CSV table of C-alpha atoms in Angstrom, one decimal:
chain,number,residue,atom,x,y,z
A,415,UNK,CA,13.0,2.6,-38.9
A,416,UNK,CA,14.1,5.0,-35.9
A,417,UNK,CA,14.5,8.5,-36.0
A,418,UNK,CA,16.5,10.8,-33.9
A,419,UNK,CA,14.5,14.4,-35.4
A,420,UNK,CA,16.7,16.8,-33.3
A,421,UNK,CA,19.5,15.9,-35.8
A,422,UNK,CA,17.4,15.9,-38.8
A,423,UNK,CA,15.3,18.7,-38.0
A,424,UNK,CA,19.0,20.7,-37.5
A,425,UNK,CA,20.4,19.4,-40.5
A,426,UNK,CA,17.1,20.5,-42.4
A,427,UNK,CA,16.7,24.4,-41.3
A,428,UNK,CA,21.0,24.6,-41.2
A,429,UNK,CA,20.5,23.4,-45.1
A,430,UNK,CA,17.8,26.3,-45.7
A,431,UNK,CA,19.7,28.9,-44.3
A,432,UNK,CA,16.7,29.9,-41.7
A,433,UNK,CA,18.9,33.1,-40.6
A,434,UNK,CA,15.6,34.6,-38.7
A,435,UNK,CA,15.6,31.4,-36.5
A,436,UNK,CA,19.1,31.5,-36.0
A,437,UNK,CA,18.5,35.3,-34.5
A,438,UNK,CA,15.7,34.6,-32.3
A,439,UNK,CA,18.2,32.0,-30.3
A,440,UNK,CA,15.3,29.0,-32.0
A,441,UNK,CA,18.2,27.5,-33.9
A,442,UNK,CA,21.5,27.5,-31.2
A,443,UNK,CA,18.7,26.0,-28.6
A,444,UNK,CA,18.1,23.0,-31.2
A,445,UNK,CA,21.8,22.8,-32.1
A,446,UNK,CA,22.7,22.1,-28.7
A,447,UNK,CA,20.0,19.1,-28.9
A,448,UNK,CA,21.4,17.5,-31.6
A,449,UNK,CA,24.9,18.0,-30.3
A,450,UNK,CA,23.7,16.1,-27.0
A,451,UNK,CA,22.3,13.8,-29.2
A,452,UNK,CA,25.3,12.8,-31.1
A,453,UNK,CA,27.2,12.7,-28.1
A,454,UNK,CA,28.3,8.9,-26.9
A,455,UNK,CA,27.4,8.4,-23.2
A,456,UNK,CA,29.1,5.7,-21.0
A,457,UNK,CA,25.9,5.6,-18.2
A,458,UNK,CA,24.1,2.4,-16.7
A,459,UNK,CA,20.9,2.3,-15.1
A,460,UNK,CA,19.6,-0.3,-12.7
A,461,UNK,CA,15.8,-0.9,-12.0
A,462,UNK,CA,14.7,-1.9,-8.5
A,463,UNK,CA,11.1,-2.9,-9.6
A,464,UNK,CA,8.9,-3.5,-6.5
A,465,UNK,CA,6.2,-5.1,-7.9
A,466,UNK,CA,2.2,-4.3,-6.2
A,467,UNK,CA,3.2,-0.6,-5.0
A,468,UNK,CA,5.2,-0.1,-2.1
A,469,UNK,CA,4.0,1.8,1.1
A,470,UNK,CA,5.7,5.2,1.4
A,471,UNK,CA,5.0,5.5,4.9
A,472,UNK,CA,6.9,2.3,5.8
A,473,UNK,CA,9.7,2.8,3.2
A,474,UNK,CA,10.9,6.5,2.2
A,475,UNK,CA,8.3,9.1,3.5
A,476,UNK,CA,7.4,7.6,7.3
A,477,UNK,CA,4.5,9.9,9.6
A,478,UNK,CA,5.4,9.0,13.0
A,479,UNK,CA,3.8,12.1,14.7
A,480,UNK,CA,0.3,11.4,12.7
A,481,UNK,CA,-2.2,8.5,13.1
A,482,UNK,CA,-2.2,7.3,9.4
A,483,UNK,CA,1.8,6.6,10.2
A,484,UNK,CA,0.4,3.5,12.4
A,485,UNK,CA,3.6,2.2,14.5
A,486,UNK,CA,6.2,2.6,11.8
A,487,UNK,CA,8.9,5.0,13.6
A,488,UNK,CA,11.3,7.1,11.6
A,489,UNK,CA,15.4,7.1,11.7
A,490,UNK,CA,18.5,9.5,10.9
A,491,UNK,CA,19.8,9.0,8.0
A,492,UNK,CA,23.7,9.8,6.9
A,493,UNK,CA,22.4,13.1,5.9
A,494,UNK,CA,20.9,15.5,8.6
A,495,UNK,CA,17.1,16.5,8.1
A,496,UNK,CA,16.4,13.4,6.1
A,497,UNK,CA,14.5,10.5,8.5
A,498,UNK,CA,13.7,7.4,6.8
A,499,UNK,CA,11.6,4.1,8.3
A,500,UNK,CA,13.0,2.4,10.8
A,501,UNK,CA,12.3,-0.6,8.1
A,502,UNK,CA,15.4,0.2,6.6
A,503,UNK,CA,18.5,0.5,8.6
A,504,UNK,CA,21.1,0.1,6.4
A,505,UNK,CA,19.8,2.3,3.5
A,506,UNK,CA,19.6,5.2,5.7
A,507,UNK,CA,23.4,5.2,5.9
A,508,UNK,CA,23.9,5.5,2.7
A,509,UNK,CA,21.1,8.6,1.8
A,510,UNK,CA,24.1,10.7,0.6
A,511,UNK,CA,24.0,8.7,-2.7
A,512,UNK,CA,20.1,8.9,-2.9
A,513,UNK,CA,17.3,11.3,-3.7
A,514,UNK,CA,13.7,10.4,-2.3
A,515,UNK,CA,11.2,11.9,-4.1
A,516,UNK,CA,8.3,12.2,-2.1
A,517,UNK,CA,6.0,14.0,-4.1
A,518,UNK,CA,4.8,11.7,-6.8
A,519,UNK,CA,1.5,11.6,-8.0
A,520,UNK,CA,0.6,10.2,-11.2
A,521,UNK,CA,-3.7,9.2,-11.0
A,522,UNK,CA,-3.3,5.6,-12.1
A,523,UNK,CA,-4.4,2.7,-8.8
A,524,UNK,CA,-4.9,0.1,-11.6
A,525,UNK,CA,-1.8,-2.9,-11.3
A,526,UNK,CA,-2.3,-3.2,-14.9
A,527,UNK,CA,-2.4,0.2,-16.2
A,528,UNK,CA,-0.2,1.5,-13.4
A,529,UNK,CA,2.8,-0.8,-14.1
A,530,UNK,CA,2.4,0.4,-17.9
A,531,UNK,CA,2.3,3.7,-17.2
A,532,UNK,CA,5.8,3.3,-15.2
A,533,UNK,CA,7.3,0.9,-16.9
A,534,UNK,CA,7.2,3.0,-20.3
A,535,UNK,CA,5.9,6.9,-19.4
A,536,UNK,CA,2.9,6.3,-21.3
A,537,UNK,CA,-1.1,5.1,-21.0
A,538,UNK,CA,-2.0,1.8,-22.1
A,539,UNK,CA,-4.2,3.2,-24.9
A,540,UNK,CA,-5.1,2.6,-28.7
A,541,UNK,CA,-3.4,0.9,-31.1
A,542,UNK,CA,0.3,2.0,-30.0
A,543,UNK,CA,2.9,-0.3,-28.4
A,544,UNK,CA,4.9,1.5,-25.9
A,545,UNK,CA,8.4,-0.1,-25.4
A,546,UNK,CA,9.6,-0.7,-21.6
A,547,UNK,CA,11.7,1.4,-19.9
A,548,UNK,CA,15.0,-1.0,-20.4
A,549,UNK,CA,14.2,-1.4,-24.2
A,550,UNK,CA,14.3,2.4,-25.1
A,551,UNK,CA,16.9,3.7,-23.1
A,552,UNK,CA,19.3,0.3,-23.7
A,553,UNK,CA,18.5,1.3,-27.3
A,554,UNK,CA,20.3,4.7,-26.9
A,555,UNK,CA,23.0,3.8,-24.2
A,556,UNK,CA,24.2,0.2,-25.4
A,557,UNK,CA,28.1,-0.6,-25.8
A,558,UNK,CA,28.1,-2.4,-29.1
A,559,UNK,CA,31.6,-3.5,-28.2
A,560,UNK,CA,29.6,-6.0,-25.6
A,561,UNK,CA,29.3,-9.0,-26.0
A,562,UNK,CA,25.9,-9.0,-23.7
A,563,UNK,CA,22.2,-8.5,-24.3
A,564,UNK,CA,21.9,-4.0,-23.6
A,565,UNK,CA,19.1,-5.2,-21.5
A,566,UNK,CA,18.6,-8.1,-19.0
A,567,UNK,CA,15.4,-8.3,-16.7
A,568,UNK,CA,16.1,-10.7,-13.5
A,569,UNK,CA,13.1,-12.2,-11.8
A,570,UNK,CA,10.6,-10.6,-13.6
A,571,UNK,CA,6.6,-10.9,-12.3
A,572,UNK,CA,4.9,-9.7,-15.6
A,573,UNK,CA,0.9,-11.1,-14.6
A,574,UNK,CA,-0.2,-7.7,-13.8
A,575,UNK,CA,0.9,-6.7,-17.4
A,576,UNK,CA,3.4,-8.3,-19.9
A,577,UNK,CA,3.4,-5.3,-22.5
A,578,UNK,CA,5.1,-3.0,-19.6
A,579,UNK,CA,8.1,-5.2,-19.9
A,580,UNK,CA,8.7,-6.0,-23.9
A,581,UNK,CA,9.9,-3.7,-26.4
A,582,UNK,CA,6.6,-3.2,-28.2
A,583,UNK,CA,6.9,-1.3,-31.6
A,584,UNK,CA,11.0,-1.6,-31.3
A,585,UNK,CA,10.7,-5.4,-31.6
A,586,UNK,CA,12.4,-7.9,-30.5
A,587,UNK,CA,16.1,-7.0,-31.3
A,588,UNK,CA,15.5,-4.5,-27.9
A,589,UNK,CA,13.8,-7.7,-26.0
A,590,UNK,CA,15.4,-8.4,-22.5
A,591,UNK,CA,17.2,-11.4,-21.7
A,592,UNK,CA,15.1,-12.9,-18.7
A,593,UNK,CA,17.0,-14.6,-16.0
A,594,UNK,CA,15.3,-16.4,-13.5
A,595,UNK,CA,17.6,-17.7,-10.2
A,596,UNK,CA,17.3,-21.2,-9.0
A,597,UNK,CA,17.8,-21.6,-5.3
A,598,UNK,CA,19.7,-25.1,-3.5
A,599,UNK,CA,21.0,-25.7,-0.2
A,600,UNK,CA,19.3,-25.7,3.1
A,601,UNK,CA,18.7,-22.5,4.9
A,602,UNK,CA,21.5,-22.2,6.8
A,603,UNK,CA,23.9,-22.8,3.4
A,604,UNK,CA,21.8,-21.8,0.7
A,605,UNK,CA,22.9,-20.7,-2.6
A,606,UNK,CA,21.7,-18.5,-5.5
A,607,UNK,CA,22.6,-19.3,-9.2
A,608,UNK,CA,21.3,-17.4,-12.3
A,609,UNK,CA,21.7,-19.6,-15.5
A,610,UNK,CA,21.0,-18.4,-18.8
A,611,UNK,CA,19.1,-21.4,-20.5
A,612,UNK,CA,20.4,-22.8,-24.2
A,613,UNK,CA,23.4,-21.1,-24.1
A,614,UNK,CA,25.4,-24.6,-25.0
A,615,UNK,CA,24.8,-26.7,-28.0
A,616,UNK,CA,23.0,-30.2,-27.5
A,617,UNK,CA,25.4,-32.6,-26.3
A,618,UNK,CA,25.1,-34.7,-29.4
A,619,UNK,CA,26.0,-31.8,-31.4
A,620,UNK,CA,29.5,-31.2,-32.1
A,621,UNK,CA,30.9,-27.4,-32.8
A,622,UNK,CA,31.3,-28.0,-36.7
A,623,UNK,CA,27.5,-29.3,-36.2
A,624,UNK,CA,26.5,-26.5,-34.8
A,625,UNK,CA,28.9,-24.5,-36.9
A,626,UNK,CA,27.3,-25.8,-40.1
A,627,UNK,CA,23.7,-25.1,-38.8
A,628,UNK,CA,23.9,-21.4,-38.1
A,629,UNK,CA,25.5,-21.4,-41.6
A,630,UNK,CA,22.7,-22.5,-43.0
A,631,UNK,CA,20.1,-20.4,-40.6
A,632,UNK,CA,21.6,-17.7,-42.1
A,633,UNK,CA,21.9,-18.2,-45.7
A,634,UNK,CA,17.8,-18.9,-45.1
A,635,UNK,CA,17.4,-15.7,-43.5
A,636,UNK,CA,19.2,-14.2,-46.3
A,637,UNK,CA,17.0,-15.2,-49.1
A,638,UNK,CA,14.1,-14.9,-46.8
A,639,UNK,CA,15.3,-10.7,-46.7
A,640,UNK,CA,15.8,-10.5,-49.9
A,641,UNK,CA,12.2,-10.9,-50.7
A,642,UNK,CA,10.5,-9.9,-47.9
A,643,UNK,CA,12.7,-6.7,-46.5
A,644,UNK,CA,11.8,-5.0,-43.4
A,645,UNK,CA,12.1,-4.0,-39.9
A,646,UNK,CA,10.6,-7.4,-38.6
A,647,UNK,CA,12.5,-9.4,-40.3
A,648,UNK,CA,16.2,-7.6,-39.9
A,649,UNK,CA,14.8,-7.4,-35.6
A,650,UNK,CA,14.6,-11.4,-36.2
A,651,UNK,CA,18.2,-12.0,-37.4
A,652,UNK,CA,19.3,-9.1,-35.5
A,653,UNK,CA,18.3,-11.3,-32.4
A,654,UNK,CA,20.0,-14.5,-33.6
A,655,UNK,CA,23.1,-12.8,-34.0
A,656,UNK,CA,22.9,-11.2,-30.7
A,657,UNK,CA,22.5,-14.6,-29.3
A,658,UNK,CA,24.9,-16.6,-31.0
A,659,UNK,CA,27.5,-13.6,-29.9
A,660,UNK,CA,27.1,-13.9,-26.1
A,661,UNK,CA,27.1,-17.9,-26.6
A,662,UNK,CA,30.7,-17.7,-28.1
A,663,UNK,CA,31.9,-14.8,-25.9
A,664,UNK,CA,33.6,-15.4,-22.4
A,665,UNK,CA,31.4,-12.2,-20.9
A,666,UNK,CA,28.4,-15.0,-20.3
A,667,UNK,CA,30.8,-15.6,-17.2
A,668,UNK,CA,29.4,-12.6,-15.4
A,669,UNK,CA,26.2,-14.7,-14.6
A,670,UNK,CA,28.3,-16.7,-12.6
A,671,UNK,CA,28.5,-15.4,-8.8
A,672,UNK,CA,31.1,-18.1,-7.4
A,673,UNK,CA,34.0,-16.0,-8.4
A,674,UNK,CA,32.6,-13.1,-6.0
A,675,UNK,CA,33.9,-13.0,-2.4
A,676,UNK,CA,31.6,-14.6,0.2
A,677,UNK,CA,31.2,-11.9,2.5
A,678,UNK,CA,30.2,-9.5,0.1
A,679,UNK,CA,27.7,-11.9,-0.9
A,680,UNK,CA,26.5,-12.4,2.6
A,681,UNK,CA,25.9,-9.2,3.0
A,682,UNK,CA,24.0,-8.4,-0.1
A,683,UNK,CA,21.8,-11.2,0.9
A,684,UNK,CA,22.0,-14.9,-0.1
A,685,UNK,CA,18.5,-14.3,-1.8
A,686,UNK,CA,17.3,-13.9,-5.0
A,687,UNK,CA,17.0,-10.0,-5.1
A,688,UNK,CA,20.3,-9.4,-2.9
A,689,UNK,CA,22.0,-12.1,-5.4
A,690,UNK,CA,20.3,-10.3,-8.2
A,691,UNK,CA,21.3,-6.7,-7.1
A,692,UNK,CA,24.6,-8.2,-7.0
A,693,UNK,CA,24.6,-9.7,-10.5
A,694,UNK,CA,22.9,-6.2,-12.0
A,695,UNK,CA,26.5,-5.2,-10.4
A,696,UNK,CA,28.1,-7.3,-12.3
A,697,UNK,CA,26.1,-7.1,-16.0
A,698,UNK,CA,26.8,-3.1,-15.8
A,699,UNK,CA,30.7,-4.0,-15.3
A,700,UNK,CA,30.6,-5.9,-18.0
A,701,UNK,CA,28.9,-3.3,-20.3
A,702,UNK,CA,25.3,-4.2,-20.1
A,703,UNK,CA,23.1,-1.1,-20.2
A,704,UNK,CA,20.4,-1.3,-18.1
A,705,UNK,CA,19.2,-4.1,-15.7
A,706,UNK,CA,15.8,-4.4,-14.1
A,707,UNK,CA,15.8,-6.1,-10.8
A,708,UNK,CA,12.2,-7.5,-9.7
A,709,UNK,CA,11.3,-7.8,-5.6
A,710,UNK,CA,7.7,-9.0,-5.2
A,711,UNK,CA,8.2,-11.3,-1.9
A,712,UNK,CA,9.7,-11.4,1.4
A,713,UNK,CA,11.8,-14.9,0.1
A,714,UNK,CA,13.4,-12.4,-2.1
A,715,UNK,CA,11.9,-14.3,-5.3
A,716,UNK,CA,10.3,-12.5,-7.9
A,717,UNK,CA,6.6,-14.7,-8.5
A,718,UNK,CA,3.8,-12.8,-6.7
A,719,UNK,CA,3.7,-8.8,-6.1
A,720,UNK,CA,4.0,-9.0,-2.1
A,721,UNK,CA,3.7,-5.3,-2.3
A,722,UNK,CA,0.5,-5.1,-2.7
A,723,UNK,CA,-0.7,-4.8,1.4
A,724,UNK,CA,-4.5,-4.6,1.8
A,725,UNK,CA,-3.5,-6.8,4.8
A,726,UNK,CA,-1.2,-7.1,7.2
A,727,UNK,CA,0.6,-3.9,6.0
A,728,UNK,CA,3.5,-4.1,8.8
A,729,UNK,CA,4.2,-7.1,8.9
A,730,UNK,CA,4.7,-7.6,5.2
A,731,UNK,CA,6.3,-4.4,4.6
A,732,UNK,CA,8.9,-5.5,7.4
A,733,UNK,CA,9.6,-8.7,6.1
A,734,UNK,CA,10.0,-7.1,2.4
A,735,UNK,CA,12.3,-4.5,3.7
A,736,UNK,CA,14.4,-7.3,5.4
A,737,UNK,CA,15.4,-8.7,1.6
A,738,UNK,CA,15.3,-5.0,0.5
A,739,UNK,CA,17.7,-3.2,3.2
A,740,UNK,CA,21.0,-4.9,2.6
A,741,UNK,CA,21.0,-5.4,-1.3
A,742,UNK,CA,20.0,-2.0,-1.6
A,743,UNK,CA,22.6,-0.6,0.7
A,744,UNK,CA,25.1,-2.9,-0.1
A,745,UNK,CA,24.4,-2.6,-3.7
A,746,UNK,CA,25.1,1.6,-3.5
A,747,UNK,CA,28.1,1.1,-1.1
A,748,UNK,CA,29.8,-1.3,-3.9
A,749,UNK,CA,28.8,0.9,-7.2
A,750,UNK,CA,30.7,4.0,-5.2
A,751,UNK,CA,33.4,1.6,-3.9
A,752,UNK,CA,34.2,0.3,-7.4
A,753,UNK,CA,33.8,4.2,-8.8
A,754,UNK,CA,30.3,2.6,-11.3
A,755,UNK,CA,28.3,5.0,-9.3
A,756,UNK,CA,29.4,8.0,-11.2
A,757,UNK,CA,27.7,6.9,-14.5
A,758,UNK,CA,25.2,4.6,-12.9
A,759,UNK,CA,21.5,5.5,-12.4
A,760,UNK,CA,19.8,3.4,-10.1
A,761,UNK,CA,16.2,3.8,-9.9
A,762,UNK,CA,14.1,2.5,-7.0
A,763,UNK,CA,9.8,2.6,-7.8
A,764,UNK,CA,6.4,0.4,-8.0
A,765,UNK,CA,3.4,1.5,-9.5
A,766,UNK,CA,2.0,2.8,-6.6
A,767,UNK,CA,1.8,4.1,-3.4
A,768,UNK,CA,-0.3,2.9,-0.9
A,769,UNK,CA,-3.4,4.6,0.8
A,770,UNK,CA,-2.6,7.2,3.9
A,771,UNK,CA,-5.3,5.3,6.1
A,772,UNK,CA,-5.0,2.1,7.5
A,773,UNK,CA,-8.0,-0.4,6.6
A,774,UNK,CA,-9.8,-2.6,8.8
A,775,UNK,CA,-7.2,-5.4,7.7
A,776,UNK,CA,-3.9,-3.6,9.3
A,777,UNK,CA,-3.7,-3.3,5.4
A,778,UNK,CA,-2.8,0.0,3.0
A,779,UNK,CA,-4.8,-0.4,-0.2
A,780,UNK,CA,-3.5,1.7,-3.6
A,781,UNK,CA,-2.5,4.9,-3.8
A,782,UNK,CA,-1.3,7.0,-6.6
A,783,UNK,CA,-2.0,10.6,-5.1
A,784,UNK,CA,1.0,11.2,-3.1
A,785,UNK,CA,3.7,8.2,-2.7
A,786,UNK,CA,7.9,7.7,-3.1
A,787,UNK,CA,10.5,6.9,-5.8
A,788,UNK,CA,13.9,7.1,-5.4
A,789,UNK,CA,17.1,8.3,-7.8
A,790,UNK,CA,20.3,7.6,-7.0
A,791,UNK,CA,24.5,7.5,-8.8
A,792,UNK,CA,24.4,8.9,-12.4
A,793,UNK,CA,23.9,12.9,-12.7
A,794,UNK,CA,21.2,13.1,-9.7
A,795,UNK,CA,22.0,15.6,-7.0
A,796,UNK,CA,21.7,13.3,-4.3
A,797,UNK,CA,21.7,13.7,-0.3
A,798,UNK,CA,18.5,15.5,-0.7
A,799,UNK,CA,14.7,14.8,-0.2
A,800,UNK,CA,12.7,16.3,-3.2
A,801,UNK,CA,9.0,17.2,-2.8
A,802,UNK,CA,7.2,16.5,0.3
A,803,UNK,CA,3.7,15.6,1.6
A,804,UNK,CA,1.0,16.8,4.0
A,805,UNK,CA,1.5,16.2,7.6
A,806,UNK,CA,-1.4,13.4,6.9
A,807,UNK,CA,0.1,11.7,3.9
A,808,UNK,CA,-2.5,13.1,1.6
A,809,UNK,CA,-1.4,15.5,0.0
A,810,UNK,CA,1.3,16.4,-2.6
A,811,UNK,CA,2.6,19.5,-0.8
A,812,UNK,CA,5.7,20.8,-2.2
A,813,UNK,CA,6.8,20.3,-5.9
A,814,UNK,CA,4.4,17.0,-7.4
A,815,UNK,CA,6.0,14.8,-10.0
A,816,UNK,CA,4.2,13.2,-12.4
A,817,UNK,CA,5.2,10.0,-14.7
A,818,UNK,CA,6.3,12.2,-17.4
A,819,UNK,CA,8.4,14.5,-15.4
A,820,UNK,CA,10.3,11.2,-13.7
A,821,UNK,CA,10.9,9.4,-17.3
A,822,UNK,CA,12.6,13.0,-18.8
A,823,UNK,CA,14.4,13.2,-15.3
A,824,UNK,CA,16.0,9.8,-15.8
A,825,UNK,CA,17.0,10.2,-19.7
A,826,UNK,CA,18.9,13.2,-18.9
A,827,UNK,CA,20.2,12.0,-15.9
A,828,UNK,CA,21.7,9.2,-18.0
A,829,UNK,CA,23.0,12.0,-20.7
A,830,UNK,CA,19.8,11.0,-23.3
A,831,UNK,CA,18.1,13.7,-24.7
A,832,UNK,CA,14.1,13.1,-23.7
A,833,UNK,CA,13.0,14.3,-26.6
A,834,UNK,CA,14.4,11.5,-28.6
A,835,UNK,CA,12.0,10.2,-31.0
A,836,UNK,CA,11.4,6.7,-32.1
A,837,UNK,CA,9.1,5.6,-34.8
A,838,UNK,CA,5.9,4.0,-33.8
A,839,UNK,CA,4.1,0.9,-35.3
A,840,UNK,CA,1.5,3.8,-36.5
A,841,UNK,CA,4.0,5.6,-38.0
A,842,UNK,CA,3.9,8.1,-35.6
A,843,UNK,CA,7.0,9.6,-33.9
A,844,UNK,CA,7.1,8.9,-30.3
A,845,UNK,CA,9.3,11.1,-27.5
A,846,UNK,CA,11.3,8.7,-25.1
A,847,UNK,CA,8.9,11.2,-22.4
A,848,UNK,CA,5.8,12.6,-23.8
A,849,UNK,CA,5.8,15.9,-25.5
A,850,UNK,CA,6.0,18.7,-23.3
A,851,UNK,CA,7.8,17.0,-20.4
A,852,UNK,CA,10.8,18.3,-18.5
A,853,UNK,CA,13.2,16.8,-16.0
A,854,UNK,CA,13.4,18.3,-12.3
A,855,UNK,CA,16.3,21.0,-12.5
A,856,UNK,CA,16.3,20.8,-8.8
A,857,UNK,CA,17.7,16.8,-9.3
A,858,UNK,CA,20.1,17.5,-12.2
């Protein structure tokens, strides 16, 4: 069972009359939560996942004038007083619709525990199963006039640690639909697809086969609930129906890129990530509610976390920022064009940072002290740089972030109360950002 307390809890003291609380301004303050609550939002959020922790000083907070910035120069941007790597080009002309924050620092260098800790806001710790990130915010923003899975995770690499991307105690009904791409052609004429496996009955199967089967899936189910009710068992048919919907609807069509022109997908990158920033594109058009987009290598693919530089830092980071650049930029420029930017949060992050110095491999090892994310579209006050570092790298020097700060940023930048509870599989209720977190006025 879920909960949403900031309606109950108003409901409950409004039924009991708590006139003192009403006069000490306790009781307008948790009104306007539940109203925010109630209210139906029409955002999107798109995950840029770059798996094995990006360097900040080759991406979004380059130190040109210091020896730890090694021979990464910094650019202009499209907004004065904001210089970027020289790595990426074509994202520095769109900064205006972006907000760097360069100040997070969130005392995880495990892959494992790190990618937990940012895929749901919490430590991988006791008995509790966090849900991901696109499980419990899809849960409060989905359309349910789509047709679509609320959540759908391209190219996921989940080695490091497959509980940061399921829906742990929401079950499976909030499960992503994973969509791998398939790659043909040459190099010179290659071509991304992204097919959605079992969507069409066997071919010895006819419709009134098929038809007859799911009738009798679920008049089993049925029985099977009537004796044995619960959340496990509804999540179960729940995620039948869900796929049995998007088999019959016409909206599966949105997978399919040939209908987009060819030199908007040349320029998003005939790759697996530029293909797949372009098909996140497409999923939030079509009413899907968040879309997690994996880069973890320089083809673009998403096996391997091609982040992670202990060697060869420049080199890799280069060839990483090659696939990056253009989706990235392009993806931005055609969310505004198309006027999806407005109610579409797109979040750009890794686990990690990586470490100021350079090792004796030309490699950056972790670093969770002081590195980069980056907001953009939705509610953020973009064109701006928030937090900075020390001249060095560091240091968090102006206004540190930490994981709980980002995950309450984000809900209410997609119009979600943070303080949303769920109900855990202890029976404990669990804040979509952990208790006593805010968001970063500065960025709202």
């Amino acid at each position: 069972m879920n909960t949403h307390s900031t309606r109950r809890q108003f409901a409950k003291f409004s039924g009991l009359s708590l006139l003192g609380a009403a006069a000490s301004g306790w009781l307008p303050s948790m009104a306007a939560r539940a109203a925010q609550a109630s209210k139906p939002t029409s955002r999107k959020c798109i995950l840029l996942w770059m798996s094995g922790g990006p360097s900040q000083m080759e991406t979004f907070d380059p130190k040109p004038d210091h020896e730890n910035g090694g021979p990464t120069k910094a650019i202009d941007t499209s907004v004065p007083g904001i210089r970027i790597s020289e790595n990426l080009p074509q994202v520095a002309k769109v900064m205006q619709h972006l907000a760097p924050i360069r100040s997070m620092s969130t005392k995880e260098g495990d892959h494992t525990r790190a990618t937990n800790f940012m895929h749901t806001g919490y430590l991988p710790q006791g008995p509790i199963r966090y849900p991901t990130l696109g499980s419990f915010l899809s849960k409060e923003l989905i359309d349910r006039s789509c047709d679509l899975p609320s959540f759908v995770s391209v190219n996921p690499f989940r080695a490091f640690s497959p509980a940061a991307y399921g829906p742990g105690f929401l079950g499976p009904s909030w499960s992503p639909l994973v969509v791998n791409s398939s790659m043909t052609g040459d190099e010179d004429n290659r071509d991304v697809s992204f097919e959605v496996s079992n969507l069409k009955p066997p071919r010895n199967v006819t419709s009134a086969q098929a038809d007859a089967r799911m009738q009798m899936l679920a008049s089993l189910e049925h029985d099977f609930l009537k004796d044995r009710p619960g959340a496990p068992g509804r999540s179960h048919v729940e995620s039948y129906q869900q796929a049995v919907r998007m088999m019959n609807s016409a909206a599966v069509g949105a997978f399919n890129l040939d209908s987009e022109d060819d030199t908007l997908r040349d320029a998003y990158g005939r790759n697996p990530f530029g293909q797949g920033c372009l098909l996140a594109r497409r999923l939030i058009e079509n009413g899907v509610s968040f879309v997690e987009v994996n880069l973890s290598g320089a083809d673009g693919a998403g096996g391997g976390a091609g982040w992670d530089t202990h060697q060869d830092n420049f080199d890799a980071v280069k060839n990483l920022c090659g696939v990056l650049d253009p989706a990235y930029a392009t993806l931005m420029n055609d969310l505004s064009q198309r006027g999806l930017l407005e109610d579409t949060l797109v979040i750009w992050m890794g686990e990690f940072g990586r470490t100021p110095a350079i090792n004796e491999n030309t490699g950056r090892d972790h670093w969770p002290k002081s590195w980069s994310t980056v907001l953009g579209g939705a509610g953020v006050k973009t064109g701006q740089a928030y937090g900075a570092t020390s001249v060095d790298g560091t240091e968090v020097s102006e206004n540190p972030v930490i994981v709980q700060t980002l995950m309450a940023t984000i809900c209410n930048a997609l119009e979600i109360d943070h303080e949303t509870t769920n109900l855990s599989n202890v029976g404990r209720p669990i804040p979509l950002a952990d208790h006593g977190s805010s968001s970063i006025e500065g960025l709202l």
